[in-house]
Short mmCIF file of C-alpha atoms and ligand atoms in Angstrom, two decimals:
data_model
loop_
_atom_site.label_atom_id
_atom_site.label_comp_id
_atom_site.label_asym_id
_atom_site.label_seq_id
_atom_site.Cartn_x
_atom_site.Cartn_y
_atom_site.Cartn_z
CA MET M 1 107.75 86.90 121.15
CA ASP M 2 110.24 86.64 124.02
CA LEU M 3 110.40 83.07 125.24
CA ASP M 4 111.04 84.24 128.81
CA LEU M 5 107.55 85.73 128.82
CA LEU M 6 105.80 82.44 128.13
CA ASN M 7 105.13 81.72 131.79
CA THR M 8 103.33 85.01 132.06
CA ARG M 9 101.02 83.80 129.25
CA PHE M 10 100.60 80.18 130.32
CA ASP M 11 99.64 78.80 133.68
CA ILE M 12 103.19 77.83 134.67
CA PRO M 13 104.24 78.44 138.25
CA GLY M 14 107.79 79.38 139.28
CA THR M 15 110.48 81.35 137.49
CA PHE M 16 111.71 81.02 133.94
CA LEU M 17 115.23 79.53 133.63
CA LYS M 18 115.83 79.00 129.90
CA ALA M 19 114.29 77.87 126.61
CA ALA M 20 115.84 76.46 123.44
CA PRO M 21 114.66 74.97 120.12
CA TYR M 22 113.88 71.28 120.48
CA GLY M 23 113.13 68.18 118.42
CA ALA M 24 113.26 67.36 114.74
CA GLY M 25 109.69 68.06 113.62
CA HIS M 26 109.29 69.48 110.10
CA ILE M 27 106.30 71.70 110.78
CA ASN M 28 105.91 73.57 114.07
CA ASP M 29 108.55 75.51 116.02
CA THR M 30 109.14 73.56 119.21
CA PHE M 31 111.00 74.85 122.29
CA LEU M 32 111.93 73.17 125.53
CA GLY M 33 111.38 75.56 128.43
CA GLU M 34 112.78 75.08 131.92
CA TYR M 35 111.33 76.62 135.07
CA ASP M 36 112.34 76.66 138.71
CA GLN M 37 109.39 75.61 140.82
CA GLU M 38 110.37 75.86 144.49
CA GLY M 39 113.83 74.50 143.82
CA ARG M 40 112.65 71.85 141.37
CA ARG M 41 113.52 72.10 137.69
CA VAL M 42 110.33 71.48 135.68
CA ARG M 43 110.26 71.34 131.88
CA TYR M 44 107.55 72.25 129.37
CA VAL M 45 107.22 72.07 125.60
CA HIS M 46 106.22 75.35 123.95
CA GLN M 47 105.08 75.21 120.35
CA ARG M 48 104.46 77.94 117.83
CA ILE M 49 101.91 76.41 115.46
CA ASN M 50 102.76 76.73 111.78
CA ARG M 51 100.01 79.02 110.47
CA LYS M 52 100.76 78.30 106.82
CA VAL M 53 100.16 74.60 107.38
CA PHE M 54 97.32 74.96 109.89
CA PRO M 55 95.08 77.88 108.93
CA ASN M 56 92.54 76.94 111.61
CA PRO M 57 94.43 76.42 114.88
CA VAL M 58 91.22 76.64 116.88
CA ALA M 59 89.95 73.46 115.21
CA ILE M 60 93.26 71.74 116.02
CA MET M 61 93.14 72.66 119.66
CA GLU M 62 89.50 71.55 119.92
CA ASN M 63 90.39 68.17 118.45
CA ILE M 64 93.42 67.77 120.70
CA HIS M 65 91.43 68.72 123.75
CA ARG M 66 88.74 66.18 122.96
CA VAL M 67 91.26 63.45 122.22
CA VAL M 68 93.41 63.88 125.33
CA GLU M 69 90.35 64.09 127.58
CA HIS M 70 88.98 60.90 126.04
CA LEU M 71 92.32 59.12 126.54
CA ARG M 72 92.43 60.34 130.13
CA GLY M 73 89.01 58.76 130.70
CA LYS M 74 90.25 55.49 129.19
CA MET M 75 93.24 55.44 131.53
CA ALA M 76 91.30 56.58 134.59
CA SER M 77 92.34 53.52 136.60
CA ARG M 78 96.07 54.14 136.14
CA PRO M 79 98.01 56.13 138.76
CA PRO M 80 98.03 59.89 137.95
CA LEU M 81 101.80 60.07 137.44
CA GLU M 82 101.68 57.23 134.95
CA ARG M 83 98.75 58.83 133.13
CA GLU M 84 100.76 62.05 132.80
CA ARG M 85 103.50 60.19 130.96
CA ARG M 86 101.10 58.34 128.65
CA ILE M 87 98.93 61.24 127.53
CA LEU M 88 99.91 64.76 126.50
CA THR M 89 98.89 67.35 129.09
CA LEU M 90 97.96 70.76 127.72
CA VAL M 91 98.84 73.67 129.98
CA PRO M 92 96.13 76.32 129.64
CA ALA M 93 96.89 79.94 128.86
CA ARG M 94 96.35 82.43 131.70
CA ASN M 95 93.06 83.45 130.04
CA GLY M 96 91.83 79.85 130.30
CA ALA M 97 92.11 79.04 126.58
CA SER M 98 94.17 76.12 125.31
CA PHE M 99 96.41 78.42 123.23
CA TRP M 100 97.67 81.97 123.30
CA THR M 101 98.00 84.45 120.42
CA ASP M 102 101.01 86.78 120.55
CA ASP M 103 101.15 90.37 119.26
CA GLY M 104 102.29 89.16 115.85
CA GLY M 105 99.26 86.87 115.54
CA GLU M 106 101.31 83.70 116.12
CA ILE M 107 99.57 80.92 118.02
CA TRP M 108 101.37 79.24 120.93
CA ARG M 109 100.52 76.21 123.03
CA THR M 110 102.25 74.49 125.90
CA TYR M 111 102.46 70.85 126.99
CA ARG M 112 104.06 69.33 130.03
CA PHE M 113 107.36 67.77 128.95
CA ILE M 114 107.30 64.00 129.28
CA GLU M 115 110.47 63.11 131.14
CA GLY M 116 112.46 59.91 130.79
CA ALA M 117 111.30 59.24 127.23
CA ARG M 118 112.82 59.52 123.78
CA SER M 119 111.63 59.82 120.21
CA LEU M 120 113.66 58.28 117.40
CA ASP M 121 114.28 59.76 113.98
CA VAL M 122 115.75 56.46 112.74
CA PRO M 123 114.90 52.99 114.08
CA GLU M 124 117.64 51.22 116.01
CA SER M 125 116.03 47.86 116.81
CA PRO M 126 112.97 45.70 116.05
CA ARG M 127 111.82 46.05 119.68
CA GLN M 128 111.59 49.83 119.31
CA VAL M 129 109.43 49.72 116.20
CA TYR M 130 107.27 46.96 117.71
CA GLU M 131 106.63 49.24 120.69
CA ALA M 132 105.96 52.22 118.43
CA ALA M 133 103.45 50.17 116.42
CA ARG M 134 101.66 49.03 119.57
CA ALA M 135 101.42 52.60 120.77
CA PHE M 136 100.00 53.97 117.50
CA ALA M 137 97.60 51.03 117.11
CA GLY M 138 96.48 51.41 120.74
CA PHE M 139 95.87 55.10 120.07
CA GLN M 140 93.68 54.25 117.09
CA ARG M 141 91.83 51.63 119.14
CA MET M 142 91.10 54.10 121.92
CA LEU M 143 89.70 56.61 119.43
CA MET M 144 87.13 54.09 118.22
CA ASP M 145 84.60 55.08 120.85
CA LEU M 146 85.31 58.80 120.98
CA PRO M 147 81.91 60.29 121.82
CA GLY M 148 80.34 63.19 119.94
CA PRO M 149 80.60 64.32 116.34
CA PRO M 150 83.53 63.30 114.12
CA LEU M 151 86.78 65.18 114.76
CA GLY M 152 87.25 68.41 112.79
CA GLU M 153 89.24 68.30 109.56
CA THR M 154 92.44 70.25 110.37
CA ILE M 155 94.01 69.94 106.90
CA PRO M 156 91.45 69.19 104.18
CA HIS M 157 92.42 66.48 101.67
CA PHE M 158 95.52 65.65 103.75
CA HIS M 159 95.96 62.10 102.43
CA ASP M 160 94.20 62.59 99.11
CA THR M 161 97.15 61.12 97.21
CA PRO M 162 95.81 61.73 93.64
CA ARG M 163 95.33 65.36 94.62
CA ARG M 164 98.93 65.43 95.89
CA LEU M 165 100.04 64.28 92.42
CA GLU M 166 97.89 67.05 90.91
CA ALA M 167 99.73 69.55 93.13
CA LEU M 168 103.02 68.09 91.90
CA ARG M 169 101.91 68.58 88.31
CA THR M 170 101.08 72.22 89.05
CA ALA M 171 104.51 72.71 90.65
CA ILE M 172 106.19 71.15 87.60
CA SER M 173 104.41 73.50 85.21
CA GLY M 174 105.25 76.51 87.43
CA ASP M 175 108.82 75.45 88.25
CA LEU M 176 109.68 78.96 89.36
CA ARG M 177 112.97 77.84 90.87
CA LYS M 178 114.01 75.98 87.72
CA ARG M 179 114.62 72.86 89.77
CA GLY M 180 112.69 70.46 87.54
CA THR M 181 115.67 69.37 85.42
CA ASP M 182 117.46 67.87 88.43
CA ALA M 183 114.33 65.98 89.35
CA ARG M 184 113.36 64.50 85.98
CA ILE M 185 113.68 60.90 87.13
CA GLU M 186 111.68 61.51 90.31
CA ILE M 187 108.94 63.38 88.42
CA GLU M 188 108.57 60.51 85.99
CA PHE M 189 108.54 58.01 88.86
CA ALA M 190 105.74 59.81 90.69
CA LEU M 191 103.54 60.61 87.70
CA GLY M 192 103.84 57.02 86.51
CA ARG M 193 102.06 55.84 89.65
CA GLN M 194 98.63 57.46 89.34
CA ASP M 195 96.94 54.14 89.74
CA LEU M 196 98.74 53.33 92.98
CA ALA M 197 97.98 56.86 94.25
CA ALA M 198 94.24 56.18 93.91
CA GLY M 199 94.47 52.72 95.50
CA LEU M 200 93.12 53.41 98.99
CA LEU M 201 90.62 56.13 98.13
CA ARG M 202 89.16 53.86 95.45
CA LEU M 203 88.43 51.26 98.13
CA LYS M 204 86.80 53.99 100.21
CA GLU M 205 84.63 55.10 97.27
CA GLN M 206 83.61 51.49 96.72
CA GLY M 207 82.48 51.35 100.35
CA ARG M 208 85.09 48.74 101.22
CA LEU M 209 87.16 50.95 103.56
CA GLY M 210 85.44 53.17 106.12
CA GLU M 211 86.67 56.33 107.83
CA ARG M 212 87.35 56.68 111.52
CA GLY M 213 89.48 58.79 113.82
CA VAL M 214 93.13 58.19 112.96
CA HIS M 215 96.40 59.94 113.78
CA ASN M 216 97.45 60.67 110.18
CA ASP M 217 101.11 61.45 111.02
CA THR M 218 102.44 58.24 112.53
CA LYS M 219 106.06 58.97 111.82
CA LEU M 220 108.38 57.12 114.20
CA ASN M 221 109.43 60.32 115.99
CA ASN M 222 105.81 61.10 116.83
CA VAL M 223 105.76 58.48 119.57
CA LEU M 224 107.74 58.60 122.80
CA LEU M 225 109.37 55.41 124.10
CA ASP M 226 110.16 54.96 127.78
CA GLU M 227 113.92 55.43 128.19
CA ARG M 228 114.14 52.84 130.96
CA THR M 229 111.80 50.05 129.83
CA GLY M 230 111.72 50.75 126.08
CA GLU M 231 107.93 50.56 126.16
CA GLY M 232 105.81 52.67 123.79
CA LEU M 233 104.68 55.41 126.11
CA CYS M 234 102.90 58.33 124.49
CA VAL M 235 101.65 59.22 121.04
CA ILE M 236 102.36 62.90 120.34
CA ASP M 237 101.95 65.43 117.50
CA LEU M 238 98.15 65.33 117.47
CA ASP M 239 97.63 68.17 114.96
CA THR M 240 96.36 65.91 112.20
CA VAL M 241 94.20 63.57 114.27
CA MET M 242 90.98 63.53 112.25
CA PRO M 243 88.77 61.16 110.29
CA GLY M 244 90.74 59.00 107.89
CA LEU M 245 91.63 55.49 106.80
CA GLY M 246 93.31 53.01 109.15
CA PRO M 247 95.94 51.86 106.59
CA TRP M 248 97.28 55.43 106.39
CA ASP M 249 98.56 55.11 109.96
CA PHE M 250 100.10 51.70 109.42
CA GLY M 251 101.56 52.99 106.15
CA ASP M 252 103.29 56.05 107.56
CA LEU M 253 104.78 54.07 110.41
CA VAL M 254 106.20 51.54 107.96
CA ARG M 255 107.53 54.37 105.80
CA SER M 256 109.42 55.87 108.72
CA ALA M 257 110.28 52.83 110.83
CA ALA M 258 110.91 49.89 108.47
CA ASN M 259 113.69 51.75 106.65
CA PRO M 260 116.98 51.64 108.59
CA ALA M 261 118.28 54.76 106.80
CA SER M 262 117.37 58.35 107.62
CA GLU M 263 114.63 60.22 105.80
CA ASP M 264 117.15 62.32 103.86
CA GLU M 265 119.90 59.71 103.36
CA ARG M 266 121.98 60.47 100.27
CA ASP M 267 123.42 56.99 99.88
CA LEU M 268 120.33 55.33 98.43
CA ALA M 269 121.93 51.90 98.72
CA GLN M 270 121.16 52.17 102.46
CA VAL M 271 117.46 52.71 101.81
CA LYS M 272 115.25 49.62 101.79
CA VAL M 273 112.52 47.87 103.65
CA ASP M 274 114.14 45.80 106.39
CA THR M 275 111.80 42.82 106.68
CA THR M 276 112.74 42.21 110.34
CA LEU M 277 111.67 45.75 111.20
CA PHE M 278 108.57 45.39 109.02
CA GLU M 279 107.64 42.18 110.80
CA ALA M 280 108.03 43.84 114.20
CA ILE M 281 105.76 46.71 113.11
CA ALA M 282 103.11 44.38 111.69
CA ARG M 283 103.18 42.23 114.83
CA GLY M 284 102.88 45.17 117.21
CA TYR M 285 100.15 46.78 115.17
CA LEU M 286 98.07 43.66 114.71
CA GLU M 287 98.46 42.47 118.31
CA GLU M 288 96.90 45.70 119.45
CA LEU M 289 94.34 46.28 116.72
CA GLY M 290 94.09 43.15 114.59
CA ALA M 291 90.84 41.85 116.06
CA LEU M 292 89.15 45.19 115.40
CA LEU M 293 90.21 45.62 111.78
CA SER M 294 87.89 44.76 108.94
CA GLU M 295 89.14 42.20 106.45
CA ALA M 296 89.53 44.98 103.86
CA GLU M 297 91.60 47.09 106.27
CA ARG M 298 93.91 44.21 107.06
CA ALA M 299 94.25 43.40 103.38
CA SER M 300 95.16 47.05 102.62
CA LEU M 301 98.03 47.48 105.08
CA VAL M 302 100.85 46.90 102.59
CA LEU M 303 98.98 49.03 100.06
CA GLY M 304 98.81 51.73 102.75
CA ALA M 305 102.62 51.67 103.12
CA LYS M 306 103.06 52.03 99.36
CA VAL M 307 100.50 54.80 98.95
CA ILE M 308 101.73 56.88 101.88
CA THR M 309 105.37 56.51 100.81
CA LEU M 310 104.48 57.61 97.27
CA GLU M 311 102.48 60.50 98.66
CA CYS M 312 105.20 61.62 101.04
CA GLY M 313 107.81 61.50 98.28
CA ALA M 314 105.52 63.50 95.98
CA ARG M 315 104.97 66.10 98.73
CA PHE M 316 108.73 66.49 99.29
CA LEU M 317 109.25 66.80 95.53
CA THR M 318 106.50 69.40 95.18
CA ASP M 319 108.00 71.41 98.01
CA HIS M 320 111.45 71.19 96.45
CA LEU M 321 110.09 72.56 93.16
CA GLU M 322 108.18 75.29 95.00
CA GLY M 323 111.23 76.47 96.93
CA ASP M 324 110.93 74.62 100.30
CA ARG M 325 107.92 76.50 101.62
CA TYR M 326 106.25 73.71 103.58
CA PHE M 327 108.77 71.32 105.17
CA LYS M 328 111.63 72.82 107.16
CA VAL M 329 115.01 72.31 105.50
CA ALA M 330 118.53 72.64 106.89
CA ARG M 331 120.17 72.76 103.44
CA SER M 332 119.28 73.35 99.83
CA GLY M 333 118.23 70.16 98.06
CA GLN M 334 117.17 68.41 101.26
CA ASN M 335 113.58 67.97 100.11
CA LEU M 336 114.80 66.38 96.88
CA ASP M 337 116.97 64.01 98.93
CA ARG M 338 113.97 63.18 101.10
CA CYS M 339 111.91 62.53 97.98
CA ARG M 340 114.59 60.21 96.58
CA VAL M 341 114.60 58.21 99.82
CA GLN M 342 110.82 57.77 99.66
CA PHE M 343 110.92 56.61 96.07
CA ALA M 344 113.84 54.21 96.73
CA LEU M 345 111.84 52.82 99.62
CA LEU M 346 108.73 52.46 97.49
CA ARG M 347 110.79 50.55 94.92
CA SER M 348 111.90 48.25 97.69
CA PHE M 349 108.27 47.71 98.81
CA GLU M 350 107.32 46.91 95.23
CA ALA M 351 110.18 44.42 94.87
CA GLN M 352 109.31 42.68 98.15
CA GLU M 353 105.55 43.02 98.08
CA GLU M 354 104.82 39.29 98.25
CA ASP M 355 107.11 38.87 101.28
CA LEU M 356 105.47 41.80 103.03
CA GLU M 357 101.97 40.42 102.39
CA ARG M 358 103.11 37.05 103.72
CA ILE M 359 104.46 38.69 106.87
CA VAL M 360 101.16 40.53 107.47
CA GLU M 361 99.35 37.25 106.92
CA SER M 362 101.59 35.44 109.41
CA CYS M 363 101.04 38.18 112.04
CA SER M 364 97.30 38.19 111.51
CA GLY M 365 96.61 35.53 114.09
CA ALA M 366 97.66 38.11 116.69
CA GLY M 367 95.26 40.42 118.43
P1 LIG Y 1 106.09 68.82 114.71
O1 LIG Y 1 104.63 68.98 114.43
O2 LIG Y 1 106.88 69.97 114.24
O3 LIG Y 1 106.60 67.51 114.20
P2 LIG Y 1 106.01 67.62 117.38
O4 LIG Y 1 104.77 67.88 118.16
O5 LIG Y 1 106.15 66.29 116.76
O6 LIG Y 1 106.22 68.80 116.32
O7 LIG Y 1 107.25 67.88 118.38
C1 LIG Y 1 108.59 67.84 117.92
C2 LIG Y 1 109.41 66.92 118.82
O8 LIG Y 1 109.39 67.43 120.18
C3 LIG Y 1 108.89 65.49 118.94
O9 LIG Y 1 109.37 64.66 117.91
C4 LIG Y 1 109.39 65.08 120.32
O10 LIG Y 1 110.74 64.65 120.25
C5 LIG Y 1 109.36 66.37 121.11
N1 LIG Y 1 108.15 66.53 121.96
C6 LIG Y 1 106.99 67.12 121.61
N2 LIG Y 1 106.12 67.15 122.63
C7 LIG Y 1 106.73 66.55 123.68
C8 LIG Y 1 106.37 66.29 125.06
N3 LIG Y 1 105.19 66.67 125.55
N4 LIG Y 1 107.27 65.66 125.86
C9 LIG Y 1 108.48 65.29 125.37
N5 LIG Y 1 108.89 65.52 124.11
C10 LIG Y 1 108.04 66.15 123.26
C1 LIG Y 2 105.56 66.21 108.76
O1 LIG Y 2 105.19 67.27 111.70
P1 LIG Y 2 106.04 66.09 111.37
O2 LIG Y 2 107.46 66.43 111.16
O3 LIG Y 2 105.81 65.01 112.40
C2 LIG Y 2 104.23 66.17 108.02
C3 LIG Y 2 103.86 64.73 107.69
C4 LIG Y 2 104.96 64.09 106.84
C5 LIG Y 2 106.28 64.20 107.61
C6 LIG Y 2 107.42 63.68 106.78
C7 LIG Y 2 101.32 68.25 109.22
O4 LIG Y 2 105.44 65.53 109.99
O5 LIG Y 2 102.65 64.70 106.97
O6 LIG Y 2 104.66 62.75 106.58
O7 LIG Y 2 106.55 65.57 107.97
N1 LIG Y 2 103.19 66.79 108.84
C8 LIG Y 2 102.31 67.66 108.29
O8 LIG Y 2 108.56 63.57 107.56
O9 LIG Y 2 102.30 67.96 107.11
MG1 LIG Y 3 106.20 65.60 114.78
#
């Protein structure tokens, strides 16, 4: 697919200037495209959806369409230009559909690029993670009255953590790449935490936690912050928005935003839960959503952080053993490094669990 043909496929006026790979997502191929529209340079995000990860792109686009339209209704009273920066805008294909299939069967979609915003791979300040937490919690709040049937399931069993450990076990017994020996400590760490893995789903089975529309991929770089004001602006990467458990979203944000080190840091001494960052996340999240959470949801937030961090580490480890087929890697061994970071972080959560619970408790008056 030639990128300079994308404006013949999508409803983009003007002439194509250039396009280049963009962002640090692990799943889709993202490009920033620039167009000249009557002398104005206008930018768009083009994404090739990862077909291995998302076998049913139609279901994804239906979900996204429903969600952004619902959000637009919620923000109807805001000025149009502000709304455009707070909600993703899908640019339809020339045939009117929300995506376009190229000759090779690859699925493409286009969003308007949100200008004057940034996404962070690593947190730099408590204010940033507070804003990110408010944005993700606000997103979850706005989904609470989404009309119609539940959202479609875009990746079945996505946060079924015991099943993720099962997949790890299968990868260990296959070990086609002979990578298991280097990962003995990590394998033992993950398989020794079966009980933790089942923690949230057990509460769901017992009827204590209910499902609702959640984001499911609340990594820090999936929210845009306003470059000028620092405010949480727009929640992006909506491919996994589907029914799920609230603590998953809190958990993945804590995993990615309460650790001052990067997701693939090799110096594990840098990896830990920073309680100031954690406090800022809990405060932002509970200010926005606290009043609407059930007691069981609130009581499961720290558990959510532990479960999601275990799960993410197990997924990186599985992918390492299977030859890096799922998450993009820039170097060999990167998925094992990512796994080690998750497990170091989980150790830090376990060591500081009482402090973290106390912080959630102290923020619980908010909202
Ligand atoms: P992936 O599923 O691969 O993670 P994302 O949808 O998260 O892909 O996009 C990758 C990155 O591109 C994001 O982290 C963000 O920095 C940037 N991005 C995506 N969509 C937009 C947009 N509409 N405006 C500005 N930046 C965007
Ligand atoms: C992927 O797409 P991205 O990079 O925002 C993954 C998440 C993981 C995350 C780990 C659809 O998120 O589940 O937690 O990497 N997304 C999918 O960094 O699998
Ligand atoms: Mg992303």
